[in-house]
PDB file of C-alpha atoms in Angstrom:
ATOM      1  CA  UNK A 662     -21.712 -22.094 -14.104  1.00  0.00           C
ATOM      2  CA  UNK A 663     -24.892 -22.004 -12.248  1.00  0.00           C
ATOM      3  CA  UNK A 664     -24.011 -18.604 -11.051  1.00  0.00           C
ATOM      4  CA  UNK A 665     -24.435 -17.493 -14.845  1.00  0.00           C
ATOM      5  CA  UNK A 666     -20.578 -16.847 -14.828  1.00  0.00           C
ATOM      6  CA  UNK A 667     -18.185 -18.541 -17.090  1.00  0.00           C
ATOM      7  CA  UNK A 668     -15.567 -18.454 -14.490  1.00  0.00           C
ATOM      8  CA  UNK A 669     -15.623 -20.122 -11.167  1.00  0.00           C
ATOM      9  CA  UNK A 670     -16.110 -18.054  -8.184  1.00  0.00           C
ATOM     10  CA  UNK A 671     -12.924 -18.853  -5.757  1.00  0.00           C
ATOM     11  CA  UNK A 672     -11.478 -17.161  -2.646  1.00  0.00           C
ATOM     12  CA  UNK A 673      -8.589 -14.757  -3.110  1.00  0.00           C
ATOM     13  CA  UNK A 674      -5.665 -16.841  -4.104  1.00  0.00           C
ATOM     14  CA  UNK A 675      -2.427 -16.024  -5.925  1.00  0.00           C
ATOM     15  CA  UNK A 676      -0.038 -13.098  -6.377  1.00  0.00           C
ATOM     16  CA  UNK A 677      -1.894 -11.453  -8.985  1.00  0.00           C
ATOM     17  CA  UNK A 678      -5.267 -11.505  -6.713  1.00  0.00           C
ATOM     18  CA  UNK A 679      -3.255 -10.444  -3.476  1.00  0.00           C
ATOM     19  CA  UNK A 680      -1.909  -7.624  -5.221  1.00  0.00           C
ATOM     20  CA  UNK A 681      -5.195  -6.386  -6.478  1.00  0.00           C
ATOM     21  CA  UNK A 682      -7.161  -7.027  -3.226  1.00  0.00           C
ATOM     22  CA  UNK A 683      -4.181  -4.828  -1.556  1.00  0.00           C
ATOM     23  CA  UNK A 684      -4.581  -2.119  -4.200  1.00  0.00           C
ATOM     24  CA  UNK A 685      -8.255  -2.192  -3.981  1.00  0.00           C
ATOM     25  CA  UNK A 686      -8.508  -2.214  -0.518  1.00  0.00           C
ATOM     26  CA  UNK A 687      -6.096   0.841   0.017  1.00  0.00           C
ATOM     27  CA  UNK A 688      -8.325   2.821  -2.237  1.00  0.00           C
ATOM     28  CA  UNK A 689     -11.391   2.687  -0.273  1.00  0.00           C
ATOM     29  CA  UNK A 690     -11.506   4.714   2.923  1.00  0.00           C
ATOM     30  CA  UNK A 691     -14.199   2.347   4.549  1.00  0.00           C
ATOM     31  CA  UNK A 692     -14.089  -1.337   3.493  1.00  0.00           C
ATOM     32  CA  UNK A 693     -17.120  -2.369   1.135  1.00  0.00           C
ATOM     33  CA  UNK A 694     -17.086  -5.830  -0.022  1.00  0.00           C
ATOM     34  CA  UNK A 695     -19.919  -5.184  -2.510  1.00  0.00           C
ATOM     35  CA  UNK A 696     -18.429  -2.128  -3.991  1.00  0.00           C
ATOM     36  CA  UNK A 697     -14.856  -4.027  -4.177  1.00  0.00           C
ATOM     37  CA  UNK A 698     -16.501  -7.178  -5.733  1.00  0.00           C
ATOM     38  CA  UNK A 699     -17.835  -4.935  -8.611  1.00  0.00           C
ATOM     39  CA  UNK A 700     -14.545  -2.977  -8.912  1.00  0.00           C
ATOM     40  CA  UNK A 701     -12.826  -6.347  -9.086  1.00  0.00           C
ATOM     41  CA  UNK A 702     -14.784  -7.569 -12.045  1.00  0.00           C
ATOM     42  CA  UNK A 703     -12.939  -4.720 -14.166  1.00  0.00           C
ATOM     43  CA  UNK A 704      -9.700  -6.711 -13.725  1.00  0.00           C
ATOM     44  CA  UNK A 705     -10.972 -10.216 -14.234  1.00  0.00           C
ATOM     45  CA  UNK A 706      -8.658 -11.694 -16.860  1.00  0.00           C
ATOM     46  CA  UNK A 707      -9.480 -15.298 -16.226  1.00  0.00           C
ATOM     47  CA  UNK A 708      -5.929 -16.310 -16.090  1.00  0.00           C
ATOM     48  CA  UNK A 709      -4.652 -15.002 -12.784  1.00  0.00           C
ATOM     49  CA  UNK A 710      -7.511 -12.755 -11.720  1.00  0.00           C
ATOM     50  CA  UNK A 711     -11.268 -14.478 -11.191  1.00  0.00           C
ATOM     51  CA  UNK A 712     -14.422 -12.864 -10.156  1.00  0.00           C
ATOM     52  CA  UNK A 713     -14.935 -12.683  -6.447  1.00  0.00           C
ATOM     53  CA  UNK A 714     -18.180 -12.938  -4.197  1.00  0.00           C
ATOM     54  CA  UNK A 715     -18.270 -10.240  -1.642  1.00  0.00           C
ATOM     55  CA  UNK A 716     -18.328 -13.097   1.100  1.00  0.00           C
ATOM     56  CA  UNK A 717     -14.653 -14.251  -0.260  1.00  0.00           C
ATOM     57  CA  UNK A 718     -13.574 -10.643  -0.143  1.00  0.00           C
ATOM     58  CA  UNK A 719     -14.764 -10.002   3.425  1.00  0.00           C
ATOM     59  CA  UNK A 720     -13.149 -13.127   4.597  1.00  0.00           C
ATOM     60  CA  UNK A 721      -9.566 -12.147   3.016  1.00  0.00           C
ATOM     61  CA  UNK A 722     -10.290  -8.611   4.248  1.00  0.00           C
ATOM     62  CA  UNK A 723     -10.069  -9.916   7.716  1.00  0.00           C
ATOM     63  CA  UNK A 724      -6.754 -11.734   7.311  1.00  0.00           C
ATOM     64  CA  UNK A 725      -5.341  -8.823   5.235  1.00  0.00           C
ATOM     65  CA  UNK A 726      -6.332  -6.423   8.095  1.00  0.00           C
ATOM     66  CA  UNK A 727      -4.348  -8.454  10.736  1.00  0.00           C
ATOM     67  CA  UNK A 728      -1.476  -8.752   8.475  1.00  0.00           C
ATOM     68  CA  UNK A 729      -1.432  -5.144   7.860  1.00  0.00           C
ATOM     69  CA  UNK A 730      -1.702  -4.366  11.830  1.00  0.00           C
ATOM     70  CA  UNK A 731       1.349  -6.734  11.950  1.00  0.00           C
ATOM     71  CA  UNK A 732       3.163  -4.817   9.303  1.00  0.00           C
ATOM     72  CA  UNK A 733       2.497  -1.486  10.982  1.00  0.00           C
ATOM     73  CA  UNK A 734       3.589  -2.794  14.207  1.00  0.00           C
ATOM     74  CA  UNK A 735       7.012  -4.039  12.898  1.00  0.00           C
ATOM     75  CA  UNK A 736       7.576  -0.692  10.909  1.00  0.00           C
ATOM     76  CA  UNK A 737       6.651   1.391  14.123  1.00  0.00           C
ATOM     77  CA  UNK A 738       9.404  -0.811  16.390  1.00  0.00           C
ATOM     78  CA  UNK A 739      12.201  -0.835  13.570  1.00  0.00           C
ATOM     79  CA  UNK A 740      13.764   2.443  15.317  1.00  0.00           C
ATOM     80  CA  UNK A 741      13.449   0.835  18.784  1.00  0.00           C
ATOM     81  CA  UNK A 742      14.951  -2.424  17.233  1.00  0.00           C
ATOM     82  CA  UNK A 743      17.940  -0.460  15.901  1.00  0.00           C
ATOM     83  CA  UNK A 744      18.532   1.509  19.157  1.00  0.00           C
ATOM     84  CA  UNK A 745      18.595  -1.870  20.944  1.00  0.00           C
ATOM     85  CA  UNK A 746      21.080  -3.379  18.434  1.00  0.00           C
ATOM     86  CA  UNK A 747      23.338  -0.198  18.932  1.00  0.00           C
ATOM     87  CA  UNK A 748      23.155  -0.616  22.755  1.00  0.00           C
ATOM     88  CA  UNK A 749      23.878  -4.310  22.583  1.00  0.00           C
ATOM     89  CA  UNK A 750      26.944  -3.804  20.196  1.00  0.00           C
ATOM     90  CA  UNK A 751      28.300  -1.009  22.640  1.00  0.00           C
ATOM     91  CA  UNK A 752      27.774  -3.246  25.639  1.00  0.00           C
ATOM     92  CA  UNK A 753      29.190  -6.230  23.860  1.00  0.00           C
ATOM     93  CA  UNK A 754      32.539  -4.032  22.838  1.00  0.00           C
ATOM     94  CA  UNK A 755      32.510  -2.876  26.302  1.00  0.00           C
ATOM     95  CA  UNK A 756      32.637  -6.327  27.696  1.00  0.00           C
ATOM     96  CA  UNK A 757      35.422  -7.229  25.315  1.00  0.00           C
ATOM     97  CA  UNK A 758      37.587  -4.327  26.646  1.00  0.00           C
ATOM     98  CA  UNK A 759      37.399  -5.350  30.329  1.00  0.00           C
TER      99      UNK A 759
END
């Protein structure tokens, strides 16, 4: 390849790469694409994990961060949803009795 690597430089893709991204992102206190790209190289196997340019990691980080925020919000609201479901069930039972 022109970049001097024997493997293609592609965006984060596939289950193994998504899991690796998650692992490496959670290990960093402050996201640094250049540092992650170097750490990523230690996991490249040419089958499921391929080398990444920092630009691909930065791009994926933005989407990952949004997804993490949604997951966190859903987790924080689980107790509220459970309470509402209880109230709804009780209200529905009261309506059936009347």
